[in-house]
């Protein structure tokens, strides 16, 4: 039978679907005779989802459907399609004004309705697509993967059609074996209704693959919606330079989804991929790595890539990424500025070295400051987003004061208008050290449902425990009242007004005894 593969990106915010693109590109290189098509429901109006999917399946008649499910981000800290879940939750749990509490309750109900509606809708689209494909090929199969599936693969098993192949993490080798008709038991996957997922499936290491430049001439030929992402001059297109993250940050699931083994994509291939997009008018690139420079031993790879971008003649580009700023050097800083980096995110989570160590993040905050000064000296004058997650393990008034001091120092380096504090409250996710910690401490009960949006579960998974939970709730509510359009900076100002700030040196120092305490606790 001719292989006819239809990739369906399930509805989500309009973010370039790099995962689906790379899958289709990889299959084409392995099996150039296979027929493929990409269908992106992210650019289809909601009322047309069913009709558009039916028409696509009828026209293409796939033998294999590959659904990409990107989002089940229940406790996102910013506004989404269903509203601002953080604000709704805080109004409901912490507001003293009954009317505000009621507003939070209604907002939470709307969010819950939107969340469960999206779950049921996506399950329905998967079942609908498979049923329709089997009108043309009775043996048609379906694979479901993507970021959401990789995190919640255990919970989704009883929500998908029998026979669905649930893929965790990367899917290239899975599709290769599926097309060849080979056994899938060594892949990070399981078949719904035929087997249960292996214990700790997500912790198995992915199969390394040799990544070459994506062939965008081919992608454009199989994806009619491709031009949608090329229209806006401020839209960032994803390009991957590596996979994997070697760190153990207590709340992060990247390190298990992508694996701890960092696999570098050859610099020449990355530049060749960028060049194809550049020639199509793209000037803004987002390096989609878990971390652009995950550790010091990968600094030479970053230098090589940035130098080759300069040598390529793409002078008028901009790029952005998540960056561990403790891994920068003056040479890297200079190359970043020269190649057009105009935004980056630092996920330090706290400005207290003590708490950074307790969360197993491996950051040296003093080194981060030194490297940020080098970056400013090199000519970087654009936006820095600094992620702070307050009320983490062992947060206290003194550690809050340390975070304020650290943030003010970053403002001195880059300018207060250039440093944007992004206020997160850690969403407790499956397969993380923080989940293990919560189970051991009795915050969560074994067998809890991480996909539940019930209030008694949501409050725990949002991770804002007492005794500081109510305090932070009140601070955030005050910030939304006073300056909702600059929420992060307003939170920092209110915290400084209420608690003051420490000396910077206090933030940068952490007794070794505290590290040992974390090992025992976790």
mmCIF file with all atom_site columns, C-alpha atoms in Angstrom, residues 42-223:
data_model
loop_
_atom_site.group_PDB
_atom_site.id
_atom_site.type_symbol
_atom_site.label_atom_id
_atom_site.label_alt_id
_atom_site.label_comp_id
_atom_site.label_asym_id
_atom_site.label_entity_id
_atom_site.label_seq_id
_atom_site.pdbx_PDB_ins_code
_atom_site.Cartn_x
_atom_site.Cartn_y
_atom_site.Cartn_z
_atom_site.occupancy
_atom_site.B_iso_or_equiv
_atom_site.pdbx_formal_charge
_atom_site.auth_seq_id
_atom_site.auth_comp_id
_atom_site.auth_asym_id
_atom_site.auth_atom_id
_atom_site.pdbx_PDB_model_num
ATOM 1   C CA . UNK A 1 42  ? -4.222  26.506 14.176 1.00 0.00 ? 42  UNK A CA 1
ATOM 2   C CA . UNK A 1 43  ? -5.109  28.768 11.249 1.00 0.00 ? 43  UNK A CA 1
ATOM 3   C CA . UNK A 1 44  ? -8.691  27.495 10.798 1.00 0.00 ? 44  UNK A CA 1
ATOM 4   C CA . UNK A 1 45  ? -11.676 29.294 12.408 1.00 0.00 ? 45  UNK A CA 1
ATOM 5   C CA . UNK A 1 46  ? -13.099 27.184 15.295 1.00 0.00 ? 46  UNK A CA 1
ATOM 6   C CA . UNK A 1 47  ? -16.532 26.754 13.699 1.00 0.00 ? 47  UNK A CA 1
ATOM 7   C CA . UNK A 1 48  ? -14.848 25.194 10.652 1.00 0.00 ? 48  UNK A CA 1
ATOM 8   C CA . UNK A 1 49  ? -12.646 22.607 12.439 1.00 0.00 ? 49  UNK A CA 1
ATOM 9   C CA . UNK A 1 50  ? -14.793 19.553 11.669 1.00 0.00 ? 50  UNK A CA 1
ATOM 10  C CA . UNK A 1 51  ? -15.649 20.521 8.111  1.00 0.00 ? 51  UNK A CA 1
ATOM 11  C CA . UNK A 1 52  ? -12.074 21.481 7.244  1.00 0.00 ? 52  UNK A CA 1
ATOM 12  C CA . UNK A 1 53  ? -10.719 18.208 8.665  1.00 0.00 ? 53  UNK A CA 1
ATOM 13  C CA . UNK A 1 54  ? -13.324 16.172 6.777  1.00 0.00 ? 54  UNK A CA 1
ATOM 14  C CA . UNK A 1 55  ? -12.506 17.900 3.509  1.00 0.00 ? 55  UNK A CA 1
ATOM 15  C CA . UNK A 1 56  ? -8.765  17.392 3.980  1.00 0.00 ? 56  UNK A CA 1
ATOM 16  C CA . UNK A 1 57  ? -9.146  13.677 4.795  1.00 0.00 ? 57  UNK A CA 1
ATOM 17  C CA . UNK A 1 58  ? -11.557 13.164 1.883  1.00 0.00 ? 58  UNK A CA 1
ATOM 18  C CA . UNK A 1 59  ? -9.165  14.807 -0.544 1.00 0.00 ? 59  UNK A CA 1
ATOM 19  C CA . UNK A 1 60  ? -5.911  13.240 0.681  1.00 0.00 ? 60  UNK A CA 1
ATOM 20  C CA . UNK A 1 61  ? -7.216  9.815  1.874  1.00 0.00 ? 61  UNK A CA 1
ATOM 21  C CA . UNK A 1 62  ? -4.369  9.126  4.329  1.00 0.00 ? 62  UNK A CA 1
ATOM 22  C CA . UNK A 1 63  ? -3.177  5.694  5.407  1.00 0.00 ? 63  UNK A CA 1
ATOM 23  C CA . UNK A 1 64  ? -1.565  7.233  8.504  1.00 0.00 ? 64  UNK A CA 1
ATOM 24  C CA . UNK A 1 65  ? -2.699  10.263 10.505 1.00 0.00 ? 65  UNK A CA 1
ATOM 25  C CA . UNK A 1 66  ? -0.208  11.963 12.810 1.00 0.00 ? 66  UNK A CA 1
ATOM 26  C CA . UNK A 1 67  ? -1.854  14.371 15.249 1.00 0.00 ? 67  UNK A CA 1
ATOM 27  C CA . UNK A 1 68  ? 0.304   16.972 16.996 1.00 0.00 ? 68  UNK A CA 1
ATOM 28  C CA . UNK A 1 69  ? -1.170  18.111 20.325 1.00 0.00 ? 69  UNK A CA 1
ATOM 29  C CA . UNK A 1 70  ? 0.867   21.014 21.650 1.00 0.00 ? 70  UNK A CA 1
ATOM 30  C CA . UNK A 1 71  ? -1.031  22.559 24.571 1.00 0.00 ? 71  UNK A CA 1
ATOM 31  C CA . UNK A 1 72  ? -2.495  21.256 27.772 1.00 0.00 ? 72  UNK A CA 1
ATOM 32  C CA . UNK A 1 73  ? -1.055  24.101 29.805 1.00 0.00 ? 73  UNK A CA 1
ATOM 33  C CA . UNK A 1 74  ? -3.547  24.239 32.627 1.00 0.00 ? 74  UNK A CA 1
ATOM 34  C CA . UNK A 1 75  ? -1.882  26.729 34.960 1.00 0.00 ? 75  UNK A CA 1
ATOM 35  C CA . UNK A 1 76  ? -0.230  29.087 32.510 1.00 0.00 ? 76  UNK A CA 1
ATOM 36  C CA . UNK A 1 77  ? 0.746   32.360 34.225 1.00 0.00 ? 77  UNK A CA 1
ATOM 37  C CA . UNK A 1 78  ? -0.357  34.588 31.361 1.00 0.00 ? 78  UNK A CA 1
ATOM 38  C CA . UNK A 1 79  ? -3.517  35.171 29.397 1.00 0.00 ? 79  UNK A CA 1
ATOM 39  C CA . UNK A 1 80  ? -4.502  32.413 27.007 1.00 0.00 ? 80  UNK A CA 1
ATOM 40  C CA . UNK A 1 81  ? -7.442  31.527 24.823 1.00 0.00 ? 81  UNK A CA 1
ATOM 41  C CA . UNK A 1 82  ? -9.561  30.886 27.917 1.00 0.00 ? 82  UNK A CA 1
ATOM 42  C CA . UNK A 1 83  ? -8.522  34.000 29.868 1.00 0.00 ? 83  UNK A CA 1
ATOM 43  C CA . UNK A 1 84  ? -5.874  34.552 32.553 1.00 0.00 ? 84  UNK A CA 1
ATOM 44  C CA . UNK A 1 85  ? -5.913  31.451 34.767 1.00 0.00 ? 85  UNK A CA 1
ATOM 45  C CA . UNK A 1 86  ? -3.504  32.893 37.337 1.00 0.00 ? 86  UNK A CA 1
ATOM 46  C CA . UNK A 1 87  ? -5.639  35.975 37.893 1.00 0.00 ? 87  UNK A CA 1
ATOM 47  C CA . UNK A 1 88  ? -8.844  33.934 38.065 1.00 0.00 ? 88  UNK A CA 1
ATOM 48  C CA . UNK A 1 89  ? -7.335  31.568 40.617 1.00 0.00 ? 89  UNK A CA 1
ATOM 49  C CA . UNK A 1 90  ? -5.908  34.333 42.798 1.00 0.00 ? 90  UNK A CA 1
ATOM 50  C CA . UNK A 1 91  ? -9.144  36.308 42.779 1.00 0.00 ? 91  UNK A CA 1
ATOM 51  C CA . UNK A 1 92  ? -11.064 33.218 43.845 1.00 0.00 ? 92  UNK A CA 1
ATOM 52  C CA . UNK A 1 93  ? -8.627  32.031 46.518 1.00 0.00 ? 93  UNK A CA 1
ATOM 53  C CA . UNK A 1 94  ? -7.279  35.281 47.973 1.00 0.00 ? 94  UNK A CA 1
ATOM 54  C CA . UNK A 1 95  ? -9.584  38.256 47.279 1.00 0.00 ? 95  UNK A CA 1
ATOM 55  C CA . UNK A 1 96  ? -11.202 39.769 50.401 1.00 0.00 ? 96  UNK A CA 1
ATOM 56  C CA . UNK A 1 97  ? -13.875 41.584 48.387 1.00 0.00 ? 97  UNK A CA 1
ATOM 57  C CA . UNK A 1 98  ? -16.767 39.134 47.805 1.00 0.00 ? 98  UNK A CA 1
ATOM 58  C CA . UNK A 1 99  ? -17.481 40.640 44.379 1.00 0.00 ? 99  UNK A CA 1
ATOM 59  C CA . UNK A 1 100 ? -13.876 40.127 43.263 1.00 0.00 ? 100 UNK A CA 1
ATOM 60  C CA . UNK A 1 101 ? -13.965 36.583 44.645 1.00 0.00 ? 101 UNK A CA 1
ATOM 61  C CA . UNK A 1 102 ? -17.171 35.973 42.717 1.00 0.00 ? 102 UNK A CA 1
ATOM 62  C CA . UNK A 1 103 ? -15.580 37.372 39.555 1.00 0.00 ? 103 UNK A CA 1
ATOM 63  C CA . UNK A 1 104 ? -12.653 34.994 40.040 1.00 0.00 ? 104 UNK A CA 1
ATOM 64  C CA . UNK A 1 105 ? -15.081 32.111 40.501 1.00 0.00 ? 105 UNK A CA 1
ATOM 65  C CA . UNK A 1 106 ? -16.912 32.918 37.268 1.00 0.00 ? 106 UNK A CA 1
ATOM 66  C CA . UNK A 1 107 ? -13.598 33.403 35.467 1.00 0.00 ? 107 UNK A CA 1
ATOM 67  C CA . UNK A 1 108 ? -12.436 30.053 36.776 1.00 0.00 ? 108 UNK A CA 1
ATOM 68  C CA . UNK A 1 109 ? -15.645 28.405 35.586 1.00 0.00 ? 109 UNK A CA 1
ATOM 69  C CA . UNK A 1 110 ? -15.160 29.902 32.126 1.00 0.00 ? 110 UNK A CA 1
ATOM 70  C CA . UNK A 1 111 ? -11.566 28.688 32.123 1.00 0.00 ? 111 UNK A CA 1
ATOM 71  C CA . UNK A 1 112 ? -12.593 25.194 33.244 1.00 0.00 ? 112 UNK A CA 1
ATOM 72  C CA . UNK A 1 113 ? -15.294 25.083 30.581 1.00 0.00 ? 113 UNK A CA 1
ATOM 73  C CA . UNK A 1 114 ? -12.787 26.195 27.938 1.00 0.00 ? 114 UNK A CA 1
ATOM 74  C CA . UNK A 1 115 ? -10.209 23.678 29.147 1.00 0.00 ? 115 UNK A CA 1
ATOM 75  C CA . UNK A 1 116 ? -12.524 20.669 29.172 1.00 0.00 ? 116 UNK A CA 1
ATOM 76  C CA . UNK A 1 117 ? -14.134 21.777 25.915 1.00 0.00 ? 117 UNK A CA 1
ATOM 77  C CA . UNK A 1 118 ? -10.690 21.814 24.259 1.00 0.00 ? 118 UNK A CA 1
ATOM 78  C CA . UNK A 1 119 ? -9.901  18.369 25.651 1.00 0.00 ? 119 UNK A CA 1
ATOM 79  C CA . UNK A 1 120 ? -13.152 16.878 24.354 1.00 0.00 ? 120 UNK A CA 1
ATOM 80  C CA . UNK A 1 121 ? -12.849 18.743 21.044 1.00 0.00 ? 121 UNK A CA 1
ATOM 81  C CA . UNK A 1 122 ? -9.325  17.472 20.388 1.00 0.00 ? 122 UNK A CA 1
ATOM 82  C CA . UNK A 1 123 ? -10.292 13.918 21.322 1.00 0.00 ? 123 UNK A CA 1
ATOM 83  C CA . UNK A 1 124 ? -13.255 14.258 18.959 1.00 0.00 ? 124 UNK A CA 1
ATOM 84  C CA . UNK A 1 125 ? -11.085 15.543 16.115 1.00 0.00 ? 125 UNK A CA 1
ATOM 85  C CA . UNK A 1 126 ? -8.699  12.600 16.499 1.00 0.00 ? 126 UNK A CA 1
ATOM 86  C CA . UNK A 1 127 ? -11.563 10.080 16.487 1.00 0.00 ? 127 UNK A CA 1
ATOM 87  C CA . UNK A 1 128 ? -13.281 11.862 13.617 1.00 0.00 ? 128 UNK A CA 1
ATOM 88  C CA . UNK A 1 129 ? -10.152 11.958 11.469 1.00 0.00 ? 129 UNK A CA 1
ATOM 89  C CA . UNK A 1 130 ? -9.404  8.278  12.024 1.00 0.00 ? 130 UNK A CA 1
ATOM 90  C CA . UNK A 1 131 ? -12.977 7.170  11.360 1.00 0.00 ? 131 UNK A CA 1
ATOM 91  C CA . UNK A 1 132 ? -13.093 9.184  8.147  1.00 0.00 ? 132 UNK A CA 1
ATOM 92  C CA . UNK A 1 133 ? -9.701  7.898  6.967  1.00 0.00 ? 133 UNK A CA 1
ATOM 93  C CA . UNK A 1 134 ? -10.930 4.340  7.429  1.00 0.00 ? 134 UNK A CA 1
ATOM 94  C CA . UNK A 1 135 ? -13.667 4.968  4.872  1.00 0.00 ? 135 UNK A CA 1
ATOM 95  C CA . UNK A 1 136 ? -10.851 4.910  2.296  1.00 0.00 ? 136 UNK A CA 1
ATOM 96  C CA . UNK A 1 137 ? -8.332  2.574  3.968  1.00 0.00 ? 137 UNK A CA 1
ATOM 97  C CA . UNK A 1 138 ? -9.759  0.206  6.554  1.00 0.00 ? 138 UNK A CA 1
ATOM 98  C CA . UNK A 1 139 ? -6.286  -0.325 8.083  1.00 0.00 ? 139 UNK A CA 1
ATOM 99  C CA . UNK A 1 140 ? -5.501  3.386  8.497  1.00 0.00 ? 140 UNK A CA 1
ATOM 100 C CA . UNK A 1 141 ? -3.649  4.110  11.735 1.00 0.00 ? 141 UNK A CA 1
ATOM 101 C CA . UNK A 1 142 ? -3.216  7.114  13.976 1.00 0.00 ? 142 UNK A CA 1
ATOM 102 C CA . UNK A 1 143 ? -0.264  8.467  15.978 1.00 0.00 ? 143 UNK A CA 1
ATOM 103 C CA . UNK A 1 144 ? -0.764  11.172 18.594 1.00 0.00 ? 144 UNK A CA 1
ATOM 104 C CA . UNK A 1 145 ? 2.225   13.119 19.922 1.00 0.00 ? 145 UNK A CA 1
ATOM 105 C CA . UNK A 1 146 ? 3.409   16.603 20.791 1.00 0.00 ? 146 UNK A CA 1
ATOM 106 C CA . UNK A 1 147 ? 4.265   18.533 23.932 1.00 0.00 ? 147 UNK A CA 1
ATOM 107 C CA . UNK A 1 148 ? 0.949   17.951 25.709 1.00 0.00 ? 148 UNK A CA 1
ATOM 108 C CA . UNK A 1 149 ? 0.960   14.232 24.972 1.00 0.00 ? 149 UNK A CA 1
ATOM 109 C CA . UNK A 1 150 ? 4.544   13.811 26.179 1.00 0.00 ? 150 UNK A CA 1
ATOM 110 C CA . UNK A 1 151 ? 3.659   15.231 29.595 1.00 0.00 ? 151 UNK A CA 1
ATOM 111 C CA . UNK A 1 152 ? 0.214   13.656 30.058 1.00 0.00 ? 152 UNK A CA 1
ATOM 112 C CA . UNK A 1 153 ? 0.669   10.429 28.065 1.00 0.00 ? 153 UNK A CA 1
ATOM 113 C CA . UNK A 1 154 ? -0.524  8.254  30.957 1.00 0.00 ? 154 UNK A CA 1
ATOM 114 C CA . UNK A 1 155 ? -3.742  10.209 31.508 1.00 0.00 ? 155 UNK A CA 1
ATOM 115 C CA . UNK A 1 156 ? -4.564  10.483 27.783 1.00 0.00 ? 156 UNK A CA 1
ATOM 116 C CA . UNK A 1 157 ? -4.493  6.729  27.224 1.00 0.00 ? 157 UNK A CA 1
ATOM 117 C CA . UNK A 1 158 ? -8.144  6.187  28.145 1.00 0.00 ? 158 UNK A CA 1
ATOM 118 C CA . UNK A 1 159 ? -9.295  9.225  26.182 1.00 0.00 ? 159 UNK A CA 1
ATOM 119 C CA . UNK A 1 160 ? -8.070  8.193  22.719 1.00 0.00 ? 160 UNK A CA 1
ATOM 120 C CA . UNK A 1 161 ? -9.391  5.632  20.206 1.00 0.00 ? 161 UNK A CA 1
ATOM 121 C CA . UNK A 1 162 ? -8.296  2.025  20.656 1.00 0.00 ? 162 UNK A CA 1
ATOM 122 C CA . UNK A 1 163 ? -5.213  1.324  18.562 1.00 0.00 ? 163 UNK A CA 1
ATOM 123 C CA . UNK A 1 164 ? -3.888  4.898  18.811 1.00 0.00 ? 164 UNK A CA 1
ATOM 124 C CA . UNK A 1 165 ? -0.098  4.988  19.018 1.00 0.00 ? 165 UNK A CA 1
ATOM 125 C CA . UNK A 1 166 ? 0.782   7.458  21.781 1.00 0.00 ? 166 UNK A CA 1
ATOM 126 C CA . UNK A 1 167 ? 4.221   8.957  21.096 1.00 0.00 ? 167 UNK A CA 1
ATOM 127 C CA . UNK A 1 168 ? 6.373   10.469 23.847 1.00 0.00 ? 168 UNK A CA 1
ATOM 128 C CA . UNK A 1 169 ? 9.065   12.986 22.935 1.00 0.00 ? 169 UNK A CA 1
ATOM 129 C CA . UNK A 1 170 ? 10.653  12.853 19.496 1.00 0.00 ? 170 UNK A CA 1
ATOM 130 C CA . UNK A 1 171 ? 8.873   10.922 16.761 1.00 0.00 ? 171 UNK A CA 1
ATOM 131 C CA . UNK A 1 172 ? 11.280  10.521 13.839 1.00 0.00 ? 172 UNK A CA 1
ATOM 132 C CA . UNK A 1 173 ? 12.441  6.972  14.561 1.00 0.00 ? 173 UNK A CA 1
ATOM 133 C CA . UNK A 1 174 ? 8.922   5.907  15.548 1.00 0.00 ? 174 UNK A CA 1
ATOM 134 C CA . UNK A 1 175 ? 7.537   6.977  12.169 1.00 0.00 ? 175 UNK A CA 1
ATOM 135 C CA . UNK A 1 176 ? 10.458  5.345  10.376 1.00 0.00 ? 176 UNK A CA 1
ATOM 136 C CA . UNK A 1 177 ? 9.734   1.988  12.031 1.00 0.00 ? 177 UNK A CA 1
ATOM 137 C CA . UNK A 1 178 ? 5.995   2.379  11.502 1.00 0.00 ? 178 UNK A CA 1
ATOM 138 C CA . UNK A 1 179 ? 6.459   2.943  7.765  1.00 0.00 ? 179 UNK A CA 1
ATOM 139 C CA . UNK A 1 180 ? 8.847   -0.004 7.518  1.00 0.00 ? 180 UNK A CA 1
ATOM 140 C CA . UNK A 1 181 ? 6.433   -2.218 9.458  1.00 0.00 ? 181 UNK A CA 1
ATOM 141 C CA . UNK A 1 182 ? 9.019   -2.882 12.175 1.00 0.00 ? 182 UNK A CA 1
ATOM 142 C CA . UNK A 1 183 ? 8.384   -3.604 15.851 1.00 0.00 ? 183 UNK A CA 1
ATOM 143 C CA . UNK A 1 184 ? 7.823   -0.490 17.997 1.00 0.00 ? 184 UNK A CA 1
ATOM 144 C CA . UNK A 1 185 ? 8.627   -1.937 21.423 1.00 0.00 ? 185 UNK A CA 1
ATOM 145 C CA . UNK A 1 186 ? 11.950  -0.102 21.709 1.00 0.00 ? 186 UNK A CA 1
ATOM 146 C CA . UNK A 1 187 ? 10.341  3.260  20.919 1.00 0.00 ? 187 UNK A CA 1
ATOM 147 C CA . UNK A 1 188 ? 8.965   5.706  23.483 1.00 0.00 ? 188 UNK A CA 1
ATOM 148 C CA . UNK A 1 189 ? 5.362   4.874  22.732 1.00 0.00 ? 189 UNK A CA 1
ATOM 149 C CA . UNK A 1 190 ? 2.480   2.533  23.515 1.00 0.00 ? 190 UNK A CA 1
ATOM 150 C CA . UNK A 1 191 ? -0.697  1.402  21.771 1.00 0.00 ? 191 UNK A CA 1
ATOM 151 C CA . UNK A 1 192 ? -3.996  2.340  23.426 1.00 0.00 ? 192 UNK A CA 1
ATOM 152 C CA . UNK A 1 193 ? -6.098  -0.687 24.343 1.00 0.00 ? 193 UNK A CA 1
ATOM 153 C CA . UNK A 1 194 ? -3.310  -3.157 23.634 1.00 0.00 ? 194 UNK A CA 1
ATOM 154 C CA . UNK A 1 195 ? -0.760  -2.300 26.301 1.00 0.00 ? 195 UNK A CA 1
ATOM 155 C CA . UNK A 1 196 ? -0.118  0.060  29.166 1.00 0.00 ? 196 UNK A CA 1
ATOM 156 C CA . UNK A 1 197 ? 2.783   2.503  29.002 1.00 0.00 ? 197 UNK A CA 1
ATOM 157 C CA . UNK A 1 198 ? 6.000   1.131  30.463 1.00 0.00 ? 198 UNK A CA 1
ATOM 158 C CA . UNK A 1 199 ? 6.938   2.393  33.893 1.00 0.00 ? 199 UNK A CA 1
ATOM 159 C CA . UNK A 1 200 ? 8.935   5.637  33.596 1.00 0.00 ? 200 UNK A CA 1
ATOM 160 C CA . UNK A 1 201 ? 8.538   5.602  29.806 1.00 0.00 ? 201 UNK A CA 1
ATOM 161 C CA . UNK A 1 202 ? 9.213   9.324  29.573 1.00 0.00 ? 202 UNK A CA 1
ATOM 162 C CA . UNK A 1 203 ? 12.572  8.875  31.321 1.00 0.00 ? 203 UNK A CA 1
ATOM 163 C CA . UNK A 1 204 ? 13.878  6.584  28.585 1.00 0.00 ? 204 UNK A CA 1
ATOM 164 C CA . UNK A 1 205 ? 16.474  8.271  26.394 1.00 0.00 ? 205 UNK A CA 1
ATOM 165 C CA . UNK A 1 206 ? 15.469  9.188  22.827 1.00 0.00 ? 206 UNK A CA 1
ATOM 166 C CA . UNK A 1 207 ? 17.275  7.636  19.878 1.00 0.00 ? 207 UNK A CA 1
ATOM 167 C CA . UNK A 1 208 ? 19.894  10.115 18.560 1.00 0.00 ? 208 UNK A CA 1
ATOM 168 C CA . UNK A 1 209 ? 19.379  11.124 14.943 1.00 0.00 ? 209 UNK A CA 1
ATOM 169 C CA . UNK A 1 210 ? 21.509  13.102 12.509 1.00 0.00 ? 210 UNK A CA 1
ATOM 170 C CA . UNK A 1 211 ? 19.616  16.348 11.936 1.00 0.00 ? 211 UNK A CA 1
ATOM 171 C CA . UNK A 1 212 ? 20.090  18.057 8.582  1.00 0.00 ? 212 UNK A CA 1
ATOM 172 C CA . UNK A 1 213 ? 18.678  21.319 7.251  1.00 0.00 ? 213 UNK A CA 1
ATOM 173 C CA . UNK A 1 214 ? 14.935  21.214 6.737  1.00 0.00 ? 214 UNK A CA 1
ATOM 174 C CA . UNK A 1 215 ? 13.997  21.225 3.044  1.00 0.00 ? 215 UNK A CA 1
ATOM 175 C CA . UNK A 1 216 ? 11.545  24.123 2.930  1.00 0.00 ? 216 UNK A CA 1
ATOM 176 C CA . UNK A 1 217 ? 10.934  23.776 -0.804 1.00 0.00 ? 217 UNK A CA 1
ATOM 177 C CA . UNK A 1 218 ? 9.433   20.384 -0.012 1.00 0.00 ? 218 UNK A CA 1
ATOM 178 C CA . UNK A 1 219 ? 7.578   21.614 3.103  1.00 0.00 ? 219 UNK A CA 1
ATOM 179 C CA . UNK A 1 220 ? 6.006   24.430 1.112  1.00 0.00 ? 220 UNK A CA 1
ATOM 180 C CA . UNK A 1 221 ? 4.783   21.922 -1.468 1.00 0.00 ? 221 UNK A CA 1
ATOM 181 C CA . UNK A 1 222 ? 2.865   19.850 1.121  1.00 0.00 ? 222 UNK A CA 1
ATOM 182 C CA . UNK A 1 223 ? 1.610   22.625 3.426  1.00 0.00 ? 223 UNK A CA 1
#
